[in-house]
Amino acid sequence: MFFASDNSGSVPQQVLESLARANEGYAMGYGGDALSQQVTDKIRTLFEAPEAAVHLVPTGTAANVLSLACLCPPYATVFCSPVAHIHEDECNAPEFFTGGAKLTLVGDADRMSPEALRAAIENEETRGVHGPKRGPVSITQVTERGNVYSMDELRALTAVARDYGLPVHLDGARFSNAAVKLGVTPAEMSWKIGVDICVFGGTKNGLMGVEAVVIFDADKAAEFEYRRKRGALLFSKHRYLAAQMDAYLTDNLWHDLASRANARCDQALQGLKGAGVTVLNDTHANMIFFEMPRAAHRAVQEAGAVYHLWGSPEGPDNEAVMGRLVFDWSLEPEAVSAFVAAVRAAV
Amino acid sequence: MFFASDNSGSVPQQVLESLARANEGYAMGYGGDALSQQVTDKIRTLFEAPEAAVHLVPTGTAANVLSLACLCPPYATVFCSPVAHIHEDECNAPEFFTGGAKLTLVGDADRMSPEALRAAIENEETRGVHGPKRGPVSITQVTERGNVYSMDELRALTAVARDYGLPVHLDGARFSNAAVKLGVTPAEMSWKIGVDICVFGGTKNGLMGVEAVVIFDADKAAEFEYRRKRGALLFSKHRYLAAQMDAYLTDNLWHDLASRANARCDQALQGLKGAGVTVLNDTHANMIFFEMPRAAHRAVQEAGAVYHLWGSPEGPDNEAVMGRLVFDWSLEPEAVSAFVAAVRAAV
Amino acid sequence: MFFASDNSGSVPQQVLESLARANEGYAMGYGGDALSQQVTDKIRTLFEAPEAAVHLVPTGTAANVLSLACLCPPYATVFCSPVAHIHEDECNAPEFFTGGAKLTLVGDADRMSPEALRAAIENEETRGVHGPKRGPVSITQVTERGNVYSMDELRALTAVARDYGLPVHLDGARFSNAAVKLGVTPAEMSWKIGVDICVFGGTKNGLMGVEAVVIFDADKAAEFEYRRKRGALLFSKHRYLAAQMDAYLTDNLWHDLASRANARCDQALQGLKGAGVTVLNDTHANMIFFEMPRAAHRAVQEAGAVYHLWGSPEGPDNEAVMGRLVFDWSLEPEAVSAFVAAVRAAV
Amino acid sequence: MFFASDNSGSVPQQVLESLARANEGYAMGYGGDALSQQVTDKIRTLFEAPEAAVHLVPTGTAANVLSLACLCPPYATVFCSPVAHIHEDECNAPEFFTGGAKLTLVGDADRMSPEALRAAIENEETRGVHGPKRGPVSITQVTERGNVYSMDELRALTAVARDYGLPVHLDGARFSNAAVKLGVTPAEMSWKIGVDICVFGGTKNGLMGVEAVVIFDADKAAEFEYRRKRGALLFSKHRYLAAQMDAYLTDNLWHDLASRANARCDQALQGLKGAGVTVLNDTHANMIFFEMPRAAHRAVQEAGAVYHLWGSPEGPDNEAVMGRLVFDWSLEPEAVSAFVAAVRAAV
């Protein structure tokens, strides 16, 4: 009954096997090996973008902040959700890698609305050089509160960015979960709707630590490479990043893993219906945000469920507390069933 | 006959097995898992430093520049060799992570002499705030030109740093090779002679991509953690870094791997005696820098040897060219023998 | 009828005379001249802080961001009002000079409340290294919306900072106007209530371009000097900064100038009573924020009044628009009278 | 007998008068005033560059580092003399403003030779992303050791930059002294020979603190303005910078002041002939670097001469010590005569 994070589960056997296969003989470093090149080609094919630059990095933060650094000069501002990972969970890494750019928080909701985005953009560059220049729009799909933007919602946001000539970054740490949920292809959820740099996440979906940054604007490709190196993020033994990603791309493993995670989420949603739990997010991929009485929370935890709680476990029994369930690929259906049963017993 | 780099060989079977063992069930992220804690303890034991802070990072550049950022304010300068990796091979990463500190190049030799170090330090802070403040001394052991500082040489350098109250960083990407060569313990080659932050390298000695940063000054420990996170260098699935390092620390694997690499280097040195090749570095761990006539170089390469050449393969036959041989743990004795034979045939 | 800004009026004759007096013969550069030392001593006396470090810089932004850089590591966050000058009007200079720190906006009002400050501080450092570390509290006195914190309000804010061990920066671009309004001494409005670094503004109160940064924590003094130099903000011909500040400190010119400005503001407030104008700020030093119908605004502007308008001059006649009146020392009472008359005629 | 620096003399009466004239009534801030616009136009005319962007800043360091920041991405390197002001006397300001770029020191002489420049450029970008990308060439005219590049020498350097497509920055803190010496126009010594951004210095040549940055590549103009603001270097009361520069441009004051300074230098050179003093720089504008016996140095200082000494005044009497004489516009011929007499008496 482990729902604390999708960075806590094991990796599938295919990844270990791919690492073992890649561990043969000598290979040129820093991405100069054959496997790294093959992976680049496979991602270009997957994204239907034969000219795209593709770079692998070991963390999601790295993927995001190197992308933003290519899109945002230090005297500009990034438009993002107030709960975006880049704002709340990267310890000023975007500010660091951009050389001191600002983040402008759009609206007060998890999902940015096109209206709020337009208002936030309009509010900048009204004071000449006194405020920052307008910079990129950063969209998180799946959002940090577990929602999936619809394709129409995404198109509405990128349309606003386009109105102002601003580039678009997609934080796709859970790209696969969203694509599965929406039933769209990687190309459809990226360059076809106006995304300039897309993070195709692997770590939260079953890899040890690899994200692919797919850059559709070839002008940014060389800059990205310099920034990755000076960011201490270029692997010398690059084949071990490539090997993980190669497994991910083989037989649509990325799609399969995300489908499994999303299925566990659906199972839980079904199970929780009528169980006295309020589900807070309205669309779902592999996360559920919920409220239930604190006493029930305590009982569920005592039954062995592990998940993240917003706020304190101590306090009045009847007060509602907010929790987050994250479903990863490796979760067993039995664990979900047990959790549902525990909730039903507790509420 | 692959001598191009120690970042090109495979990793030992123990590392793959350790990854597989660590890949069981759920584990808390970001270093909160049990294995990560065990590895910290093992490194403290190895370094005889029960209070040391220990942090794992995925690249050697990361280990160096996060360390320097903790030791060097942005208005100071780092004292290092003119061929130091931090100066020549990290694409301004030290300048980036320190927020714009400078590197002051000490003397004109691979190995810094205490006299040159003293002169370089004396030359700074003579102009008040017009020049940078004196910052840390960075020592590379094994050096970038394949030399191993003796313990006396190291002590002489750290004594100069101490005279000026400057902290000492040890770039130990090849720490193990040096320790094996000198027959000293990790403690003897670090805090016992005045090193404040030591990089205990794993990547060049058989791991996929893990370095341990050992911080003997506990005041810097918290700062390091914030800097690692905002540097996009904190692994969420930290257990896979820990697993590699755990294998490295088990049954003295680190020592065994370095011994193998050094032995291949010794084998080559013996074989090249009297072969018409000038060896340029005077002490050795796992690298040989050499000169031989260009024609011989071409012949050896045609025989299948792969190594790094300084300068061009094109030019007068008799002109001496400089090459670098790097011996990694996975190299077979037969490859060395074949190389020696090829050289003898060519010169 | 010029009320657009207090950076637009002339400087008093005493400043020109002081510059002329300082322009005799040779003087050592970079603050090594006698006049610069005298000015330091005078400010220490004025602030009753004989140990304080005092540094002159040419702009208010410089004074703020160098101060914050001394108080805030790059992985921390500054707590400030959502309309603080450092957030809205310095084009990412705080982010730049701190090396990438973040600004956390406190509450949604011009004046921070202690409750909102406490809540904002509590919200940070709840996520370990994932969010920024708590950094300094920055208070603007007079605020950007023309309000003056009472001494009790200031003490309540610094008490919250002290509870968390956080340093306090006072943006005193209009320090003199506030001190005059409250009838307090510089010491009372700075270190005596827990301010660690105080900006004693001169530019908005009659100087060409000089601010004094008064650092009560001597440990930060040397760092400030290095940061000023590498910030390209150390004047070589420092005597011309010192000469302006010397005039400012002589015969309490600073107090006299601020009194004049505040008196013009009071005059306007009296005149506008019952004139159909809504005054938005509730305490006043030298600024009035107001609303009046757009048609009246147009009429007043046609009569020759110059001031800053939030929003557009175009739109429905009856709609209220917001304007800002800033009163500087050089304003004639007749100009204020004329403005009041124009408003009364227009509304 | 004051020869310590050209930042120590007084400013001419015209500058004070211009400040007084500008001190009338209200003026829009941040360069929006009429005088600031007039100054821009006058500089465009002076440089025969009607499209150039012109920006005023208060310090020479500011002028240099903002220029370099526009020309050099953080992952690149600036090519400059090993004694360049940007390397030796700006406390890491170039590293700070560029966001962490490196400086590559060209050759070992004060004046860069085209051969040394070419060699330095060739040496970078040979290691892919491991070393920095090639960035701008920075030329200091007059050099820090008092030499004036000939027009041919300048053209040879800019030709090398052009061969590699690298932009050229001219540190013209003593631009006027050099132009007077060479008898060339500002246009001839800047864009006509391939300079992209030229610093037209005022501070060392009689202003209180103003430098004009002349940007011939209009694409960089907007970026400069943002960088200046976030660098805390945009004056609100900009008219007082403009007033100084306006005086400087009126009746060729800049040329007149530099001519006076250079004439004093010539006078000293004539006087020192055969006086037992070794002059070290071979071309001259307003500086002399010299060697004389330490005993003579002491006697000259006792006679009242003030200048900068490299090395210690203590030591063997007969040992040669190096000194620097800087001649500023305000120096009286009698002071030079007295100095020469003191030297002749002492040696």
mmCIF file of C-alpha atoms in Angstrom, chain C residues 59-280:
data_model
loop_
_atom_site.group_PDB
_atom_site.id
_atom_site.type_symbol
_atom_site.label_atom_id
_atom_site.label_comp_id
_atom_site.label_asym_id
_atom_site.label_seq_id
_atom_site.Cartn_x
_atom_site.Cartn_y
_atom_site.Cartn_z
ATOM 1 C CA THR C 59 21.120 53.937 -6.935
ATOM 2 C CA GLY C 60 18.360 52.661 -4.705
ATOM 3 C CA THR C 61 18.302 49.364 -6.514
ATOM 4 C CA ALA C 62 22.002 48.978 -5.790
ATOM 5 C CA ALA C 63 21.467 49.682 -2.115
ATOM 6 C CA ASN C 64 18.692 47.114 -1.885
ATOM 7 C CA VAL C 65 20.197 44.299 -3.862
ATOM 8 C CA LEU C 66 23.691 44.500 -2.433
ATOM 9 C CA SER C 67 22.125 44.401 1.028
ATOM 10 C CA LEU C 68 19.987 41.401 0.162
ATOM 11 C CA ALA C 69 22.948 39.620 -1.399
ATOM 12 C CA CYS C 70 24.755 39.888 1.937
ATOM 13 C CA LEU C 71 21.761 38.499 3.812
ATOM 14 C CA CYS C 72 20.387 35.865 1.458
ATOM 15 C CA PRO C 73 22.226 32.846 0.055
ATOM 16 C CA PRO C 74 21.212 31.842 -3.467
ATOM 17 C CA TYR C 75 19.213 28.862 -2.240
ATOM 18 C CA ALA C 76 17.003 30.967 0.058
ATOM 19 C CA THR C 77 14.050 33.278 -0.363
ATOM 20 C CA VAL C 78 13.368 36.909 0.557
ATOM 21 C CA PHE C 79 10.057 37.709 2.225
ATOM 22 C CA CYS C 80 8.559 40.949 0.927
ATOM 23 C CA SER C 81 5.344 42.729 0.023
ATOM 24 C CA PRO C 82 3.759 41.794 -3.327
ATOM 25 C CA VAL C 83 4.176 45.411 -4.427
ATOM 26 C CA ALA C 84 7.714 45.819 -3.089
ATOM 27 C CA HIS C 85 10.072 47.769 -5.311
ATOM 28 C CA ILE C 86 12.482 44.830 -5.236
ATOM 29 C CA HIS C 87 9.766 42.643 -6.758
ATOM 30 C CA GLU C 88 8.063 44.981 -9.196
ATOM 31 C CA ASP C 89 10.578 47.574 -10.263
ATOM 32 C CA GLU C 90 14.072 46.195 -10.313
ATOM 33 C CA CYS C 91 14.010 43.903 -13.358
ATOM 34 C CA ASN C 92 15.224 40.814 -11.484
ATOM 35 C CA ALA C 93 18.120 42.669 -9.853
ATOM 36 C CA PRO C 94 17.539 40.906 -6.504
ATOM 37 C CA GLU C 95 17.577 37.549 -8.240
ATOM 38 C CA PHE C 96 20.753 38.580 -10.077
ATOM 39 C CA PHE C 97 22.741 39.910 -7.142
ATOM 40 C CA THR C 98 21.776 37.087 -4.776
ATOM 41 C CA GLY C 99 22.794 34.560 -7.403
ATOM 42 C CA GLY C 100 19.288 33.286 -7.966
ATOM 43 C CA ALA C 101 17.360 33.592 -4.712
ATOM 44 C CA LYS C 102 13.591 33.762 -4.867
ATOM 45 C CA LEU C 103 11.189 36.395 -3.551
ATOM 46 C CA THR C 104 8.252 35.078 -1.540
ATOM 47 C CA LEU C 105 5.352 37.501 -1.671
ATOM 48 C CA VAL C 106 3.716 38.056 1.698
ATOM 49 C CA GLY C 107 -0.058 38.428 1.756
ATOM 50 C CA ASP C 108 -1.869 40.527 -0.796
ATOM 51 C CA ALA C 109 -1.581 43.989 0.737
ATOM 52 C CA ASP C 110 0.888 46.808 0.366
ATOM 53 C CA ARG C 111 1.786 46.647 4.049
ATOM 54 C CA MET C 112 2.780 43.220 5.289
ATOM 55 C CA SER C 113 0.931 42.119 8.391
ATOM 56 C CA PRO C 114 2.784 40.092 11.006
ATOM 57 C CA GLU C 115 0.232 37.307 10.544
ATOM 58 C CA ALA C 116 0.779 37.146 6.811
ATOM 59 C CA LEU C 117 4.538 37.282 7.314
ATOM 60 C CA ARG C 118 4.429 34.448 9.807
ATOM 61 C CA ALA C 119 2.266 32.381 7.490
ATOM 62 C CA ALA C 120 4.614 32.938 4.571
ATOM 63 C CA ILE C 121 7.647 32.002 6.637
ATOM 64 C CA GLU C 122 5.894 28.942 8.022
ATOM 65 C CA ASN C 123 5.104 27.808 4.513
ATOM 66 C CA GLU C 124 8.769 27.668 3.516
ATOM 67 C CA GLU C 125 11.247 25.064 4.736
ATOM 68 C CA THR C 126 8.457 22.570 5.080
ATOM 69 C CA ARG C 127 9.750 20.595 2.142
ATOM 70 C CA GLY C 128 13.378 20.094 3.149
ATOM 71 C CA VAL C 129 15.721 21.058 0.357
ATOM 72 C CA HIS C 130 12.936 20.958 -2.231
ATOM 73 C CA GLY C 131 11.888 24.513 -1.512
ATOM 74 C CA PRO C 132 14.196 27.398 -0.721
ATOM 75 C CA LYS C 133 15.627 28.057 2.709
ATOM 76 C CA ARG C 134 14.107 30.914 4.639
ATOM 77 C CA GLY C 135 15.979 34.158 4.051
ATOM 78 C CA PRO C 136 15.706 37.800 5.068
ATOM 79 C CA VAL C 137 12.578 39.843 5.623
ATOM 80 C CA SER C 138 12.549 42.999 3.529
ATOM 81 C CA ILE C 139 10.420 45.906 4.737
ATOM 82 C CA THR C 140 9.750 49.011 2.647
ATOM 83 C CA GLN C 141 9.244 52.185 4.621
ATOM 84 C CA VAL C 142 7.480 54.324 3.183
ATOM 85 C CA THR C 143 5.678 51.575 1.263
ATOM 86 C CA GLU C 144 5.232 51.581 -2.485
ATOM 87 C CA ARG C 145 1.571 52.521 -2.040
ATOM 88 C CA GLY C 146 2.390 55.518 0.097
ATOM 89 C CA ASN C 147 1.765 54.112 3.546
ATOM 90 C CA VAL C 148 3.947 54.551 6.587
ATOM 91 C CA TYR C 149 4.251 51.606 8.943
ATOM 92 C CA SER C 150 3.791 52.725 12.540
ATOM 93 C CA MET C 151 6.571 51.912 14.954
ATOM 94 C CA ASP C 152 4.368 49.220 16.450
ATOM 95 C CA GLU C 153 3.771 47.706 13.063
ATOM 96 C CA LEU C 154 7.493 47.680 12.356
ATOM 97 C CA ARG C 155 8.263 46.083 15.688
ATOM 98 C CA ALA C 156 5.635 43.431 15.077
ATOM 99 C CA LEU C 157 7.290 42.522 11.774
ATOM 100 C CA THR C 158 10.829 42.419 13.104
ATOM 101 C CA ALA C 159 9.591 40.321 16.029
ATOM 102 C CA VAL C 160 8.350 37.700 13.603
ATOM 103 C CA ALA C 161 11.686 37.729 11.810
ATOM 104 C CA ARG C 162 13.474 37.324 15.116
ATOM 105 C CA ASP C 163 11.291 34.355 16.018
ATOM 106 C CA TYR C 164 12.743 32.530 13.051
ATOM 107 C CA GLY C 165 16.254 33.931 13.295
ATOM 108 C CA LEU C 166 15.870 35.779 10.002
ATOM 109 C CA PRO C 167 17.712 39.034 9.265
ATOM 110 C CA VAL C 168 15.835 42.222 8.401
ATOM 111 C CA HIS C 169 16.474 44.579 5.502
ATOM 112 C CA LEU C 170 14.833 48.001 5.428
ATOM 113 C CA ASP C 171 14.305 49.528 2.003
ATOM 114 C CA GLY C 172 14.445 53.166 3.041
ATOM 115 C CA ALA C 173 14.352 54.911 -0.308
ATOM 116 C CA ARG C 174 11.941 57.260 1.499
ATOM 117 C CA PHE C 175 13.412 56.685 4.974
ATOM 118 C CA SER C 176 13.543 60.416 5.722
ATOM 119 C CA ASN C 177 9.907 61.005 4.816
ATOM 120 C CA ALA C 178 8.893 58.207 7.155
ATOM 121 C CA ALA C 179 11.118 59.364 10.016
ATOM 122 C CA VAL C 180 9.709 62.864 9.722
ATOM 123 C CA LYS C 181 6.169 61.551 9.638
ATOM 124 C CA LEU C 182 6.659 59.355 12.695
ATOM 125 C CA GLY C 183 8.821 61.840 14.538
ATOM 126 C CA VAL C 184 11.471 59.256 15.255
ATOM 127 C CA THR C 185 15.242 59.162 14.931
ATOM 128 C CA PRO C 186 17.125 57.061 12.405
ATOM 129 C CA ALA C 187 18.324 54.812 15.232
ATOM 130 C CA GLU C 188 14.796 54.304 16.476
ATOM 131 C CA MET C 189 13.589 53.287 13.040
ATOM 132 C CA SER C 190 16.475 50.911 12.367
ATOM 133 C CA TRP C 191 18.729 48.940 14.694
ATOM 134 C CA LYS C 192 16.762 49.738 17.820
ATOM 135 C CA ILE C 193 13.850 47.732 16.456
ATOM 136 C CA GLY C 194 15.923 44.972 14.931
ATOM 137 C CA VAL C 195 16.862 46.125 11.448
ATOM 138 C CA ASP C 196 20.141 44.539 10.319
ATOM 139 C CA ILE C 197 20.803 46.523 7.171
ATOM 140 C CA CYS C 198 19.159 49.874 6.552
ATOM 141 C CA VAL C 199 19.079 51.813 3.298
ATOM 142 C CA PHE C 200 19.173 55.515 4.084
ATOM 143 C CA GLY C 201 17.911 56.971 0.833
ATOM 144 C CA GLY C 202 19.088 60.253 -0.598
ATOM 145 C CA THR C 203 18.124 60.208 -4.257
ATOM 146 C CA LYS C 204 14.354 60.542 -3.846
ATOM 147 C CA ASN C 205 14.884 63.236 -1.231
ATOM 148 C CA GLY C 206 17.011 65.727 -3.106
ATOM 149 C CA LEU C 207 20.354 64.176 -4.049
ATOM 150 C CA MET C 208 21.510 63.478 -7.595
ATOM 151 C CA GLY C 209 22.087 59.826 -6.913
ATOM 152 C CA VAL C 210 23.393 58.588 -3.559
ATOM 153 C CA GLU C 211 22.115 56.092 -1.031
ATOM 154 C CA ALA C 212 23.850 55.093 2.172
ATOM 155 C CA VAL C 213 23.745 51.475 3.242
ATOM 156 C CA VAL C 214 24.113 51.181 6.998
ATOM 157 C CA ILE C 215 25.126 47.720 8.129
ATOM 158 C CA PHE C 216 24.740 47.084 11.834
ATOM 159 C CA ASP C 217 26.145 43.584 11.701
ATOM 160 C CA ALA C 218 29.847 44.215 11.206
ATOM 161 C CA ASP C 219 30.395 40.671 9.921
ATOM 162 C CA LYS C 220 28.691 41.631 6.667
ATOM 163 C CA ALA C 221 30.787 44.743 6.045
ATOM 164 C CA ALA C 222 33.698 43.213 4.148
ATOM 165 C CA GLU C 223 31.391 41.088 2.025
ATOM 166 C CA PHE C 224 29.425 44.175 1.065
ATOM 167 C CA GLU C 225 32.542 45.865 -0.221
ATOM 168 C CA TYR C 226 33.504 42.947 -2.441
ATOM 169 C CA ARG C 227 29.964 42.674 -3.724
ATOM 170 C CA ARG C 228 29.784 46.385 -4.472
ATOM 171 C CA LYS C 229 32.994 46.275 -6.477
ATOM 172 C CA ARG C 230 32.074 43.191 -8.487
ATOM 173 C CA GLY C 231 28.636 44.771 -8.947
ATOM 174 C CA ALA C 232 30.371 47.602 -10.852
ATOM 175 C CA LEU C 233 28.990 49.976 -8.240
ATOM 176 C CA LEU C 234 32.133 51.288 -6.547
ATOM 177 C CA PHE C 235 32.786 54.863 -7.638
ATOM 178 C CA SER C 236 36.408 55.693 -8.376
ATOM 179 C CA LYS C 237 35.784 59.406 -7.792
ATOM 180 C CA HIS C 238 33.990 58.615 -4.596
ATOM 181 C CA ARG C 239 34.257 62.142 -3.254
ATOM 182 C CA TYR C 240 31.398 63.224 -5.488
ATOM 183 C CA LEU C 241 29.085 60.756 -3.815
ATOM 184 C CA ALA C 242 30.413 61.783 -0.418
ATOM 185 C CA ALA C 243 29.964 65.479 -1.189
ATOM 186 C CA GLN C 244 26.275 65.015 -1.910
ATOM 187 C CA MET C 245 25.754 62.995 1.231
ATOM 188 C CA ASP C 246 27.764 65.496 3.240
ATOM 189 C CA ALA C 247 25.408 68.285 2.227
ATOM 190 C CA TYR C 248 22.496 66.028 3.083
ATOM 191 C CA LEU C 249 23.820 65.486 6.594
ATOM 192 C CA THR C 250 24.721 69.094 7.243
ATOM 193 C CA ASP C 251 22.241 71.135 9.267
ATOM 194 C CA ASN C 252 19.795 68.242 9.015
ATOM 195 C CA LEU C 253 19.141 68.939 5.368
ATOM 196 C CA TRP C 254 17.761 65.407 4.959
ATOM 197 C CA HIS C 255 15.141 66.158 7.599
ATOM 198 C CA ASP C 256 14.354 69.567 6.210
ATOM 199 C CA LEU C 257 13.845 68.301 2.668
ATOM 200 C CA ALA C 258 11.603 65.478 3.785
ATOM 201 C CA SER C 259 9.599 67.868 5.960
ATOM 202 C CA ARG C 260 8.979 70.101 2.991
ATOM 203 C CA ALA C 261 7.847 67.227 0.820
ATOM 204 C CA ASN C 262 5.579 65.856 3.511
ATOM 205 C CA ALA C 263 4.113 69.329 4.104
ATOM 206 C CA ARG C 264 3.110 69.581 0.460
ATOM 207 C CA CYS C 265 1.435 66.210 0.765
ATOM 208 C CA ASP C 266 -0.466 67.368 3.838
ATOM 209 C CA GLN C 267 -1.480 70.526 2.027
ATOM 210 C CA ALA C 268 -2.905 68.462 -0.802
ATOM 211 C CA LEU C 269 -4.746 66.126 1.562
ATOM 212 C CA GLN C 270 -6.380 69.084 3.259
ATOM 213 C CA GLY C 271 -7.291 70.643 -0.058
ATOM 214 C CA LEU C 272 -8.767 67.453 -1.446
ATOM 215 C CA LYS C 273 -11.096 66.926 1.498
ATOM 216 C CA GLY C 274 -14.636 66.943 0.272
ATOM 217 C CA ALA C 275 -13.472 67.365 -3.295
ATOM 218 C CA GLY C 276 -14.949 64.102 -4.500
ATOM 219 C CA VAL C 277 -11.629 62.300 -4.593
ATOM 220 C CA THR C 278 -11.134 59.019 -2.747
ATOM 221 C CA VAL C 279 -7.773 58.787 -1.028
ATOM 222 C CA LEU C 280 -6.629 55.176 -0.974
#
